[in-house]
Backbone as CSV, one residue per row, in Angstrom:
resi,resn,N_x,N_y,N_z,CA_x,CA_y,CA_z,C_x,C_y,C_z
1,UNK,62.211,270.397,258.286,61.241,270.619,259.546,58.969,270.166,259.623
2,UNK,59.497,269.660,258.145,57.390,268.783,257.942,57.226,268.239,259.578
3,UNK,58.323,267.816,260.250,58.136,267.225,261.235,57.250,268.247,262.623
4,UNK,58.862,268.992,262.343,59.225,270.383,263.047,57.420,271.126,263.221
5,UNK,56.541,271.280,262.029,55.306,271.816,262.332,54.717,270.690,262.497
6,UNK,54.788,269.512,262.237,53.731,268.428,263.296,53.289,268.474,264.777
7,UNK,54.031,269.715,265.315,54.039,269.368,266.717,54.504,270.812,267.256
8,UNK,54.252,272.400,266.458,54.920,273.473,266.270,54.741,273.528,268.309
9,UNK,53.922,273.233,268.869,53.739,274.348,269.856,55.045,273.400,270.946
10,UNK,55.604,271.784,270.672,56.282,271.764,271.131,57.870,271.279,271.020
11,UNK,57.919,271.892,269.667,59.554,271.993,268.934,60.309,272.953,269.321
12,UNK,61.094,273.426,270.034,61.849,274.412,270.876,63.296,274.364,269.953
13,UNK,63.818,273.332,269.125,65.189,273.605,268.279,65.065,272.916,267.318
14,UNK,65.253,273.696,266.097,65.370,272.859,265.186,66.834,273.515,264.112
15,UNK,66.693,272.292,263.664,68.510,271.680,263.070,67.903,272.005,261.513
16,UNK,68.614,273.145,260.658,68.679,273.339,259.576,69.942,273.400,258.569
17,UNK,71.089,272.700,259.646,72.214,272.822,258.805,72.610,271.991,257.871
18,UNK,73.399,272.278,256.671,74.042,271.236,255.652,72.770,270.970,254.869
19,UNK,72.063,271.356,254.587,70.541,270.728,253.962,69.967,271.971,252.096
20,UNK,71.655,272.516,251.664,70.962,272.732,250.682,69.962,273.383,250.870
21,UNK,69.612,274.684,251.253,68.265,275.577,251.271,68.935,276.206,249.759
22,UNK,68.442,277.574,250.219,67.938,278.250,249.367,67.329,279.131,249.071
23,UNK,66.156,278.596,250.389,64.603,279.789,250.877,64.178,279.303,251.887
24,UNK,64.288,280.069,253.116,63.405,279.513,253.679,61.869,279.194,254.047
25,UNK,61.341,278.723,254.375,59.373,278.899,254.045,59.022,280.038,255.789
26,UNK,57.985,280.458,255.008,57.104,281.155,255.357,56.529,280.337,256.841
27,UNK,56.913,278.986,256.515,56.021,278.330,257.413,56.807,278.062,259.421
28,UNK,58.006,278.607,258.724,58.324,278.951,260.202,58.320,279.553,260.699
29,UNK,57.095,280.232,260.756,56.925,281.595,262.053,56.050,280.787,262.940
30,UNK,55.265,279.777,262.108,54.586,278.619,263.029,54.631,278.377,264.616
31,UNK,56.699,278.455,264.367,57.008,277.658,266.218,57.216,278.464,266.903
32,UNK,56.108,279.277,267.389,56.248,280.239,268.499,57.170,279.971,269.284
33,UNK,57.300,278.840,269.490,57.980,278.173,271.090,59.607,278.115,270.823
34,UNK,60.179,278.136,269.207,61.183,277.970,269.258,62.664,278.572,269.879
35,UNK,63.329,277.745,270.360,64.747,278.497,271.154,66.164,278.673,270.199
36,UNK,65.865,277.641,270.297,67.700,277.555,268.404,67.363,277.241,267.754
37,UNK,68.105,278.209,266.526,67.529,277.355,264.839,68.964,277.164,264.241
38,UNK,69.283,276.584,264.130,70.544,276.175,262.890,70.478,276.503,261.497
39,UNK,70.900,277.633,261.477,70.904,277.371,259.028,71.937,277.557,258.592
40,UNK,72.656,277.031,259.418,73.764,277.761,258.836,74.267,276.697,257.802
41,UNK,75.449,277.113,256.639,76.068,276.671,255.697,74.722,275.547,255.026
42,UNK,74.812,276.909,253.860,73.287,276.586,252.962,73.789,277.507,252.308
43,UNK,72.654,277.946,251.786,72.694,279.383,250.643,71.457,279.989,250.354
44,UNK,71.591,280.709,252.221,70.667,281.930,252.414,71.127,282.908,252.147
45,UNK,70.158,283.932,251.111,70.587,285.604,251.075,69.623,286.257,251.706
46,UNK,67.966,285.237,251.901,66.562,286.338,252.601,66.603,285.853,253.251
47,UNK,65.298,286.493,254.193,64.429,285.177,255.574,63.235,285.867,255.628
48,UNK,62.124,285.755,255.837,60.914,284.881,255.550,60.609,286.093,256.595
49,UNK,59.894,287.293,256.318,59.565,288.346,257.912,58.212,287.537,258.858
50,UNK,57.596,286.346,257.820,57.192,285.855,259.554,58.337,284.683,260.353
51,UNK,60.200,285.266,260.246,60.753,285.431,260.942,60.933,285.698,262.517
52,UNK,60.232,286.664,262.182,59.659,288.001,263.166,58.955,287.278,264.708
53,UNK,58.182,285.913,264.281,56.919,285.532,264.631,57.349,284.515,265.618
54,UNK,59.138,284.605,266.144,59.697,283.709,266.743,60.331,284.410,267.976
55,UNK,59.641,284.862,268.957,59.849,285.672,269.662,60.428,285.254,271.138
56,UNK,60.999,283.885,271.422,61.509,282.752,272.116,62.355,282.598,271.220
57,UNK,63.172,282.804,270.287,64.153,282.732,269.914,65.114,283.009,270.802
58,UNK,66.126,282.000,270.807,67.113,282.588,272.304,69.153,282.677,271.353
59,UNK,68.683,281.448,270.469,69.810,281.178,269.821,69.295,281.071,267.916
60,UNK,70.708,281.521,266.933,69.783,281.588,265.636,70.883,282.025,265.006
61,UNK,71.561,280.420,263.962,72.749,280.545,263.655,73.499,280.764,262.307
62,UNK,73.850,281.105,261.091,73.531,281.627,260.524,74.700,281.010,259.046
63,UNK,75.773,280.828,259.776,77.048,280.540,259.276,76.797,280.531,258.220
64,UNK,77.615,280.189,257.356,78.320,280.077,256.076,77.506,280.209,254.854
65,UNK,76.099,281.244,254.763,75.551,281.284,254.144,75.876,282.354,253.161
66,UNK,74.766,283.441,252.014,75.077,284.085,251.289,74.450,285.474,251.356
67,UNK,74.139,285.579,252.406,73.704,287.191,252.957,75.272,288.219,253.081
68,UNK,75.026,289.206,252.428,75.861,290.729,252.455,74.959,291.948,253.560
69,UNK,74.183,291.727,253.808,73.917,292.222,254.577,72.069,291.277,255.316
70,UNK,72.084,291.676,256.811,70.495,291.192,257.752,69.511,291.590,257.177
71,UNK,68.914,291.217,257.219,66.873,291.525,256.437,66.940,292.861,258.179
72,UNK,66.201,293.495,258.200,65.698,294.228,259.843,64.836,293.531,260.472
73,UNK,63.885,292.400,259.206,63.090,291.450,260.774,63.898,290.583,261.904
74,UNK,65.396,290.643,261.394,66.341,290.407,262.333,66.045,291.255,263.941
75,UNK,65.673,292.667,263.946,65.145,293.045,265.091,63.996,292.867,265.945
76,UNK,62.859,291.528,265.249,61.942,291.524,265.728,62.060,290.408,266.738
77,UNK,63.390,289.921,266.310,63.388,288.588,267.829,64.199,288.708,268.954
78,UNK,63.416,289.862,269.922,63.666,290.015,270.720,64.446,289.215,271.967
79,UNK,63.948,287.926,271.889,64.454,287.129,273.287,65.954,286.386,272.303
80,UNK,66.589,287.095,271.299,67.793,286.828,270.831,68.518,286.931,271.460
81,UNK,69.654,285.797,272.060,71.092,286.406,273.117,71.764,285.988,272.605
82,UNK,72.045,284.381,271.333,73.315,284.770,270.408,72.981,284.575,269.441
83,UNK,73.888,285.405,268.449,74.571,285.459,267.447,74.704,284.988,266.407
84,UNK,75.121,284.092,265.265,76.128,283.245,265.320,76.284,283.506,263.387
85,UNK,77.680,283.602,262.967,77.793,284.154,261.666,78.829,284.145,261.443
86,UNK,79.539,282.660,262.062,80.706,282.967,260.893,80.217,282.016,259.341
87,UNK,82.209,282.762,258.768,82.136,282.302,257.005,81.261,282.440,256.691
88,UNK,81.305,284.181,256.873,79.971,285.528,256.402,80.046,286.142,255.687
89,UNK,80.121,286.697,254.789,80.391,288.217,253.697,79.639,289.927,254.545
90,UNK,78.997,289.161,255.559,77.744,290.245,255.863,79.048,291.895,255.599
91,UNK,78.112,292.670,255.579,79.115,293.813,255.577,78.350,294.958,255.953
92,UNK,76.769,294.557,256.998,75.775,295.501,257.419,75.205,294.733,258.207
93,UNK,74.416,295.662,259.207,73.544,294.897,260.074,72.334,296.485,259.930
94,UNK,70.616,295.971,259.797,69.977,296.498,259.767,70.234,297.191,261.349
95,UNK,69.524,298.715,260.722,69.271,299.323,261.798,68.559,298.714,263.204
96,UNK,67.557,297.597,262.856,66.453,297.386,263.999,67.292,296.545,265.217
97,UNK,68.177,296.163,264.650,69.306,295.243,265.423,69.550,295.830,266.799
98,UNK,69.327,297.408,267.391,69.354,298.011,268.003,68.028,297.254,269.526
99,UNK,67.688,296.458,268.744,66.231,296.643,269.152,66.536,294.721,270.901
100,UNK,66.956,294.444,269.817,67.972,293.058,270.107,68.926,293.510,271.285
101,UNK,67.221,294.291,272.360,68.289,294.306,274.302,68.687,293.216,274.667
102,UNK,69.113,291.422,274.289,69.102,291.091,275.660,70.441,289.334,274.528
103,UNK,70.611,290.373,273.059,72.164,290.102,272.614,73.504,290.043,273.348
104,UNK,73.942,289.406,273.801,74.924,289.290,274.208,76.340,288.867,273.295
105,UNK,75.667,287.692,272.973,76.647,287.160,272.355,76.905,286.527,270.473
106,UNK,78.162,287.694,269.655,78.060,287.931,268.599,79.065,287.060,268.074
107,UNK,79.341,286.204,267.200,80.152,285.097,266.361,80.879,285.307,265.147
108,UNK,81.433,286.308,264.514,82.109,286.693,263.792,82.773,286.539,262.649
109,UNK,83.537,284.860,263.777,84.287,284.275,263.059,85.134,283.642,261.372
110,UNK,85.949,284.430,261.228,86.718,284.002,259.710,85.763,284.730,258.914
111,UNK,84.788,285.732,258.796,84.499,287.071,257.800,85.042,286.888,256.997
112,UNK,84.450,287.439,256.155,85.209,287.612,254.487,85.269,288.739,254.282
113,UNK,85.052,289.661,255.547,85.292,291.169,255.098,85.967,292.346,255.182
114,UNK,86.958,292.735,255.228,88.329,293.636,255.669,87.266,294.367,256.367
115,UNK,86.643,294.537,257.599,86.152,295.840,258.210,84.700,294.938,258.995
116,UNK,84.320,295.199,260.029,82.903,294.817,260.624,81.973,295.410,260.155
117,UNK,80.851,294.611,260.230,79.742,294.880,259.887,79.159,296.598,260.279
118,UNK,78.413,297.064,259.071,78.133,298.472,259.969,77.179,298.614,260.339
119,UNK,76.873,299.583,261.397,75.446,299.432,262.673,75.615,298.561,263.561
120,UNK,77.102,297.727,264.499,77.614,296.976,265.019,78.047,297.722,266.526
121,UNK,78.092,298.808,265.989,78.227,299.503,267.944,76.693,300.066,268.031
122,UNK,75.810,299.346,267.169,74.444,299.988,267.409,74.043,298.272,269.146
123,UNK,74.633,296.757,268.920,73.841,296.307,269.970,74.759,296.437,271.322
124,UNK,74.700,297.638,271.849,74.768,298.099,273.475,74.527,297.029,274.337
125,UNK,74.379,295.946,274.081,74.111,295.305,275.127,75.087,293.663,275.013
126,UNK,75.633,293.778,274.202,76.795,293.235,273.576,78.075,292.575,274.717
127,UNK,78.119,291.729,274.550,79.535,291.617,276.148,80.073,290.274,275.899
128,UNK,79.848,289.998,274.462,80.887,288.653,274.364,80.985,288.813,272.719
129,UNK,82.438,289.627,271.875,82.605,289.585,270.596,83.446,289.483,270.128
130,UNK,83.321,287.797,269.095,84.149,287.204,268.518,84.026,286.879,267.006
131,UNK,85.880,287.693,266.581,86.092,287.705,265.211,87.398,286.963,264.891
132,UNK,87.439,286.143,264.997,88.604,285.203,265.130,89.030,284.610,264.020
133,UNK,90.034,284.452,263.239,90.737,284.134,261.632,89.963,285.177,260.948
134,UNK,89.803,286.344,261.029,89.124,287.033,259.870,90.471,287.781,258.991
135,UNK,89.874,288.675,257.980,90.084,289.458,257.348,89.917,290.864,257.932
136,UNK,90.014,291.064,258.672,89.811,292.723,259.215,91.572,293.190,259.450
137,UNK,90.790,294.639,258.786,92.292,295.427,258.302,91.950,296.493,259.566
138,UNK,91.047,296.698,260.038,90.774,298.028,261.245,89.531,297.867,262.044
139,UNK,89.319,298.335,262.765,87.774,298.114,263.215,87.420,299.595,263.214
140,UNK,86.554,300.091,263.341,85.821,301.284,263.396,86.039,302.549,264.913
141,UNK,85.725,303.235,264.533,86.604,304.662,264.817,85.337,304.499,266.414
142,UNK,84.682,304.049,266.459,83.090,304.363,267.100,83.128,302.676,267.916
143,UNK,83.730,301.553,268.125,83.697,300.609,268.812,83.640,300.570,270.049
144,UNK,84.112,302.302,271.261,83.861,301.865,271.965,82.844,302.029,273.020
145,UNK,82.081,302.247,271.444,79.696,302.248,271.960,79.990,301.260,272.796
146,UNK,80.331,299.737,272.401,80.215,298.539,273.367,80.274,298.697,274.902
147,UNK,79.809,299.568,275.087,80.622,300.016,276.916,80.299,298.347,277.351
148,UNK,79.717,297.398,276.959,78.970,296.627,278.126,79.970,295.194,278.061
149,UNK,80.662,295.264,276.707,81.742,294.271,275.789,82.343,293.275,277.750
150,UNK,82.836,292.392,277.358,83.691,291.368,278.566,84.826,290.598,277.922
151,UNK,84.374,290.419,276.566,85.247,289.624,275.892,84.760,290.031,274.616
152,UNK,87.034,290.245,274.359,87.146,290.446,273.018,88.610,290.011,272.183
153,UNK,87.668,289.130,271.142,88.411,288.422,270.580,88.647,288.645,268.805
154,UNK,89.639,288.912,268.711,90.563,289.835,267.535,91.615,288.451,266.536
155,UNK,91.716,287.397,267.600,93.018,287.260,267.132,92.992,286.325,265.453
156,UNK,93.825,286.333,264.988,94.582,285.220,263.489,94.034,286.783,262.613
157,UNK,93.730,288.507,262.561,93.583,288.703,261.004,94.392,289.904,260.581
158,UNK,94.271,290.821,259.714,95.162,291.540,259.800,95.453,293.447,260.749
159,UNK,95.240,293.550,261.590,94.941,294.215,262.639,96.636,295.213,262.238
160,UNK,95.803,296.463,261.994,97.896,297.194,262.226,98.081,297.926,263.005
161,UNK,96.968,298.516,263.388,96.317,299.035,265.340,95.481,299.726,265.501
162,UNK,95.241,299.850,266.522,93.428,300.074,267.432,92.744,301.781,267.498
163,UNK,91.677,301.665,267.779,91.188,302.728,267.786,91.960,303.225,268.833
164,UNK,91.718,304.537,269.334,91.305,305.299,270.252,90.582,305.309,271.851
165,UNK,89.141,304.897,271.071,87.978,304.727,271.824,87.951,303.002,272.050
166,UNK,88.971,302.531,271.501,89.048,300.981,272.684,88.913,301.333,274.180
167,UNK,89.459,302.360,274.525,89.646,302.941,275.928,88.226,302.861,276.997
168,UNK,87.272,303.259,275.706,86.605,303.272,276.149,85.757,302.143,276.909
169,UNK,86.213,300.835,276.404,85.057,299.529,276.597,86.075,299.121,278.521
170,UNK,85.323,299.684,279.158,85.464,300.436,280.243,85.574,298.995,281.406
171,UNK,84.152,297.828,281.061,84.141,296.704,281.676,85.240,295.307,280.944
172,UNK,84.846,295.948,280.317,86.435,294.865,279.753,87.537,293.810,280.036
173,UNK,86.720,292.919,279.713,87.615,292.252,281.048,88.794,290.571,279.929
174,UNK,88.645,291.056,278.299,89.693,289.791,278.149,89.218,290.511,276.326
175,UNK,90.815,290.587,276.325,91.670,291.229,275.961,92.848,291.118,274.250
176,UNK,91.672,290.008,273.411,92.790,288.811,272.312,92.960,289.197,271.177
177,UNK,94.271,290.169,270.926,94.587,289.844,269.772,95.789,290.162,269.408
178,UNK,95.880,288.185,269.755,97.232,287.870,269.260,97.431,287.673,267.289
179,UNK,98.561,287.811,266.718,98.556,286.924,265.319,97.549,287.533,264.843
180,UNK,98.203,289.527,264.721,97.872,290.300,264.021,98.945,290.901,263.225
181,UNK,98.953,292.250,262.916,99.941,293.041,262.750,100.001,294.524,262.977
182,UNK,100.349,294.431,264.276,100.288,295.699,264.935,101.630,296.164,265.645
183,UNK,101.637,297.276,264.737,102.667,298.126,264.987,102.810,298.971,266.655
184,UNK,101.423,298.983,267.247,101.655,300.109,267.623,99.782,300.023,269.004
185,UNK,100.487,300.731,270.122,99.225,300.286,270.787,98.665,301.502,271.445
186,UNK,97.202,302.112,270.825,96.815,303.276,271.741,97.020,303.477,272.723
187,UNK,97.457,304.969,273.606,97.958,305.409,275.771,96.026,304.585,275.703
188,UNK,95.850,305.430,274.988,94.369,305.364,275.894,93.686,303.449,275.689
189,UNK,94.636,302.573,276.313,94.267,301.701,276.620,94.981,300.885,277.730
190,UNK,95.223,302.263,278.296,95.646,302.363,279.907,94.270,302.470,281.299
191,UNK,92.698,302.804,279.905,91.881,303.059,280.773,90.542,301.968,281.306
192,UNK,92.001,300.413,280.342,90.727,299.082,280.722,91.070,298.800,281.939
193,UNK,90.137,299.618,282.872,90.433,299.176,285.023,90.282,297.781,285.247
194,UNK,89.798,297.629,283.811,89.214,296.065,284.456,89.637,294.788,283.640
195,UNK,90.728,294.689,283.033,90.805,294.246,281.817,92.083,292.959,282.364
196,UNK,92.056,292.145,282.489,92.765,290.214,283.600,93.820,290.003,282.410
197,UNK,93.301,290.126,281.082,93.733,288.683,280.292,94.197,290.061,279.281
198,UNK,95.299,290.360,278.756,95.732,290.727,277.556,96.661,289.994,276.012
199,UNK,96.217,289.927,275.933,96.994,288.241,274.350,97.575,289.328,273.767
200,UNK,99.166,289.676,273.128,99.865,290.201,271.792,100.614,290.182,271.301
201,UNK,100.647,288.460,271.747,101.850,287.931,271.215,101.552,285.587,270.777
202,UNK,101.941,285.436,270.276,102.288,284.009,270.364,104.053,284.213,268.727
203,UNK,103.776,282.284,269.440,104.942,282.146,268.756,104.898,282.298,267.377
204,UNK,103.889,282.478,266.695,104.218,283.051,264.698,105.220,284.386,264.794
205,UNK,104.532,285.374,266.005,105.216,286.535,265.731,104.786,286.908,265.012
206,UNK,103.862,286.870,264.439,103.022,288.317,263.334,102.863,289.342,263.932
207,UNK,102.387,290.238,265.088,102.158,291.211,266.105,104.430,291.788,266.033
208,UNK,103.626,292.769,265.252,105.089,294.212,265.297,105.743,295.133,266.112
209,UNK,105.104,294.799,267.332,105.176,295.853,268.253,106.316,296.095,269.154
210,UNK,107.162,297.479,269.087,108.366,297.565,269.028,108.293,298.993,270.975
211,UNK,107.867,299.029,270.981,107.489,299.578,272.630,105.897,298.858,272.864
212,UNK,105.478,299.629,274.194,104.356,299.114,274.478,103.737,301.520,275.743
213,UNK,103.383,301.321,275.733,102.820,302.880,276.039,102.567,302.762,277.552
214,UNK,103.819,303.965,278.188,103.966,304.389,279.365,102.597,303.478,280.145
215,UNK,100.815,303.840,279.279,100.072,303.674,280.203,99.441,302.368,280.325
216,UNK,100.712,301.093,280.276,99.996,299.617,280.980,100.305,299.720,281.313
217,UNK,101.306,300.442,282.230,101.418,300.084,283.699,99.906,300.663,284.725
218,UNK,99.588,301.109,284.046,97.600,301.495,284.178,96.658,301.179,284.577
219,UNK,96.363,299.416,283.705,95.731,297.377,283.910,96.143,297.525,285.004
220,UNK,95.393,298.152,286.269,95.534,297.594,288.043,94.761,295.517,288.154
221,UNK,93.566,295.324,287.120,94.001,294.315,287.016,94.411,293.823,285.762
222,UNK,94.874,293.547,285.633,95.621,292.774,284.870,96.138,291.757,285.125
223,UNK,95.769,289.744,284.737,96.223,289.182,285.407,97.628,288.199,284.758
224,UNK,97.327,288.713,283.222,97.804,287.586,282.076,97.727,288.736,281.550
225,UNK,99.848,288.765,281.040,99.993,289.844,279.766,100.547,289.372,278.499
226,UNK,100.648,288.208,277.388,101.052,287.406,276.199,101.964,288.457,275.433
227,UNK,103.319,288.536,275.849,103.924,289.356,274.653,104.547,288.795,273.683
228,UNK,104.678,287.102,273.415,105.849,286.390,272.522,105.483,287.079,271.269
229,UNK,107.076,286.833,271.158,107.367,286.781,269.460,106.814,288.369,269.340
230,UNK,107.001,289.032,269.817,106.778,290.855,269.392,108.826,291.495,269.455
231,UNK,108.227,292.623,268.475,109.573,292.906,269.130,110.289,294.238,269.957
232,UNK,109.721,293.643,271.088,110.193,295.034,271.628,112.031,294.812,272.150
233,UNK,112.213,296.074,271.822,114.056,296.122,272.585,114.087,296.488,274.316
234,UNK,112.737,297.114,274.664,112.796,297.249,275.983,111.630,297.328,276.723
235,UNK,111.129,296.984,277.637,110.023,297.168,278.551,110.080,299.026,279.335
236,UNK,108.233,299.215,279.544,108.894,300.989,279.780,108.616,300.528,281.338
237,UNK,108.956,301.468,282.674,109.026,301.223,284.004,107.887,301.523,284.193
238,UNK,106.719,301.572,283.257,105.750,301.586,283.527,104.903,299.393,284.142
239,UNK,105.595,299.126,284.163,104.894,297.683,283.744,105.318,296.988,284.727
240,UNK,106.067,297.415,286.055,105.899,297.341,287.918,105.026,297.448,288.360
241,UNK,104.055,298.609,287.549,102.382,299.229,288.480,101.876,297.580,288.127
242,UNK,102.054,297.076,287.086,100.925,295.700,287.428,101.508,294.390,288.571
243,UNK,100.102,295.410,289.422,100.439,294.848,290.786,99.518,293.357,291.041
244,UNK,98.592,293.075,289.349,97.752,292.010,290.281,98.805,290.918,288.864
245,UNK,99.551,290.862,288.801,100.486,290.297,286.878,100.287,288.738,288.172
246,UNK,100.211,288.095,287.560,100.444,286.500,287.538,101.245,286.202,286.486
247,UNK,100.843,285.826,285.355,101.739,285.540,284.193,102.077,286.767,282.826
248,UNK,103.357,286.414,282.739,104.178,287.951,281.874,104.949,286.627,280.994
249,UNK,104.592,286.808,279.859,105.091,286.270,278.533,105.638,287.221,277.530
250,UNK,106.853,287.030,278.369,107.865,287.803,277.039,109.041,286.978,275.966
251,UNK,108.455,286.424,275.078,109.221,284.684,274.991,109.729,285.346,273.261
252,UNK,111.081,284.989,272.308,111.223,285.449,272.070,110.877,286.839,270.989
253,UNK,110.999,288.201,272.286,111.153,289.660,271.513,112.012,289.706,271.036
254,UNK,113.602,289.728,271.684,114.651,290.530,271.551,115.331,291.274,272.640
255,UNK,114.649,291.018,273.766,114.748,291.494,274.652,116.473,291.443,275.176
256,UNK,117.389,292.140,275.505,118.378,292.616,275.555,118.814,293.053,277.733
257,UNK,117.747,293.907,277.990,117.562,293.436,279.194,116.369,294.054,280.016
258,UNK,116.176,293.790,281.270,114.726,294.624,281.783,114.363,295.617,283.096
259,UNK,114.278,295.886,283.155,113.905,297.372,283.980,113.588,297.045,285.282
260,UNK,114.628,297.809,286.288,114.518,297.450,287.387,112.907,297.379,288.338
261,UNK,112.074,297.981,288.056,110.756,298.209,288.125,110.075,296.740,287.651
262,UNK,110.525,295.057,287.460,110.146,293.936,286.868,109.674,293.718,288.073
263,UNK,110.673,294.095,289.653,110.677,293.595,291.437,109.454,293.665,291.681
264,UNK,108.913,295.085,290.789,107.347,294.806,291.883,105.899,294.881,291.274
265,UNK,106.724,293.688,291.082,105.310,292.926,290.559,105.048,291.788,291.734
266,UNK,104.966,292.629,292.755,104.448,291.602,293.972,103.590,290.008,293.846
267,UNK,102.936,290.172,292.983,101.937,289.310,293.087,102.656,288.149,291.772
268,UNK,103.834,288.352,290.887,104.068,286.686,289.512,104.105,286.005,289.659
269,UNK,103.855,285.136,289.233,103.779,283.382,289.674,104.668,282.744,288.567
270,UNK,104.548,283.385,287.181,105.237,282.807,285.630,105.520,283.972,285.453
271,UNK,106.773,283.881,285.022,107.773,284.850,284.114,108.450,283.837,283.197
272,UNK,107.836,284.117,281.726,108.467,283.501,280.349,109.379,284.641,279.896
273,UNK,110.685,284.026,279.774,112.269,284.925,278.895,112.723,284.484,277.826
274,UNK,113.050,282.579,277.305,113.107,282.479,276.978,113.169,283.054,275.364
275,UNK,114.283,282.655,274.626,114.624,283.207,273.085,114.753,284.815,273.111
276,UNK,115.227,285.535,274.182,116.054,286.549,274.947,117.286,286.756,274.583
277,UNK,117.992,287.485,274.538,119.085,288.129,274.565,119.984,288.634,276.134
278,UNK,119.378,288.041,276.727,119.134,288.648,277.986,120.817,287.862,279.014
279,UNK,121.667,289.364,278.744,122.883,289.045,279.704,122.785,288.589,281.541
280,UNK,122.274,288.912,282.413,121.895,289.231,283.146,120.212,289.905,282.670
281,UNK,119.591,288.840,284.269,118.704,290.168,285.196,118.940,291.057,285.907
282,UNK,118.191,291.801,286.414,117.901,292.991,287.140,118.299,291.890,288.726
283,UNK,119.059,292.368,289.851,118.733,292.266,291.375,117.214,292.517,291.437
284,UNK,116.851,293.316,291.810,114.790,293.690,291.778,114.343,292.478,292.006
285,UNK,114.611,291.736,291.125,113.992,290.273,290.578,113.924,289.575,291.572
286,UNK,114.481,289.598,292.598,114.536,289.025,293.818,113.564,288.763,295.181
287,UNK,112.981,289.934,294.639,111.404,290.724,295.738,110.490,289.784,295.208
288,UNK,110.805,289.051,294.052,109.246,288.221,293.312,108.620,287.600,293.890
289,UNK,108.575,287.399,295.582,108.784,286.224,296.183,107.871,284.997,295.977
290,UNK,106.568,285.389,295.483,105.705,284.844,295.036,105.810,283.983,293.438
291,UNK,106.637,284.270,293.278,107.219,283.866,291.437,107.705,281.709,291.844
292,UNK,107.221,281.386,290.931,107.258,279.821,291.278,107.818,279.290,289.884
293,UNK,107.950,279.789,288.959,108.700,279.351,287.830,109.711,280.555,286.422
294,UNK,110.237,280.469,286.500,111.104,281.511,285.425,112.114,280.285,283.645
295,UNK,111.592,280.922,282.494,111.572,280.338,282.031,112.928,280.701,281.288
296,UNK,113.716,280.389,281.243,115.233,281.432,281.181,115.581,281.283,279.438
297,UNK,116.385,282.024,279.301,116.799,282.064,277.887,118.467,281.259,277.900
298,UNK,118.643,281.044,277.109,120.224,280.073,276.802,121.464,280.878,277.689
299,UNK,120.669,281.972,277.246,122.085,283.504,277.620,122.343,283.722,279.298
300,UNK,121.757,283.130,279.518,121.465,283.200,281.613,121.485,282.170,281.798
301,UNK,122.383,281.248,281.539,122.682,279.388,281.416,123.843,280.227,282.653
302,UNK,124.527,281.157,282.381,125.729,280.974,284.200,125.623,281.750,284.860
303,UNK,124.029,282.248,284.700,123.845,283.444,286.209,122.819,282.121,286.666
304,UNK,122.408,281.229,286.454,121.643,279.802,287.431,121.936,280.241,288.644
305,UNK,123.155,279.587,289.588,123.390,279.767,290.749,123.422,281.170,291.110
306,UNK,123.109,283.126,290.710,123.261,283.818,290.693,121.102,283.842,291.334
307,UNK,120.398,283.128,290.259,119.219,283.513,290.142,118.395,282.561,291.310
308,UNK,119.382,281.103,291.789,118.499,280.338,292.729,118.834,280.779,293.935
309,UNK,119.973,281.901,293.674,119.841,282.340,295.769,119.287,283.570,296.253
310,UNK,118.637,284.001,294.853,117.479,285.572,294.237,116.963,284.729,295.088
311,UNK,115.874,283.782,294.273,114.468,283.265,294.015,115.093,281.794,294.304
312,UNK,114.929,281.272,296.209,115.407,279.987,296.764,114.057,278.661,296.906
313,UNK,113.264,279.457,295.589,111.428,279.238,296.346,111.124,279.276,294.493
314,UNK,112.248,279.075,293.337,111.937,279.408,292.367,112.751,278.267,291.239
315,UNK,111.933,277.731,290.660,112.212,276.606,289.647,112.764,277.636,288.072
316,UNK,114.087,277.152,288.321,114.530,277.895,286.882,115.074,277.181,285.648
317,UNK,114.270,277.841,284.814,114.195,276.700,283.224,114.633,276.819,282.115
318,UNK,115.803,276.457,281.797,116.323,276.520,280.302,115.905,276.400,279.503
């Protein structure tokens, strides 16, 4: 930092990561034009009041420190756009965080707590929230107050259920939830009219969904639906209402049949069915004129000729 202080007005970026810092000097406040500050992987548990002088700061990385709560001074960083707090132990945000009207990205991945920090709902400008590879067991009931959220990444946690207020995230386009322990989805998920990507499955099969709510069919903007590795025995008829769907991932779900309504997915291009126990496909699948590829289970090999007749322009892969 000594070098930066020699030309404080010209310093816009400062990397102090992995410097074994236990405290940050009050002199940091002299860097009035600082736009990016990386303090990650030190042993900081507090911040100096002079940090509030950094009115031009746009990105702050406090990952891997000893904070359990953020100090009030954080609310004075009124130009802050991105805040990175990965590998942290933070349990609460100060109420002053509501002053960060430009903060659009918050990364809490690998957070070492079972719940999101209190007062997170005050960051109403937030558009992207990442909490990947953490220990979350539940989401706050008021998460629906983050109405400007566009992208919510919660994969590789321990979530069993989701709050009803999730349906209030009207601007959400991407919802990533694979590798959790989900047993059900709230019916309010159908209110996410702008959702384009819903990822609820992966090859590890750690989610445990057995049914989908009928309201899933209300997701009119959905382009990709990932359900691989769940325990679905059937799909709701409303699945056919997903008119914007391009990709449907259903590998290893234990399905024994598909609803006739699947033939209504007029924009579907790729259908993943490997690892299921399907004896046949509904004839309505022949209506999927835009389908380019089907990844079919071994149980359908004897049906290959029929499928190819129904879908002459589709590649069938076993």
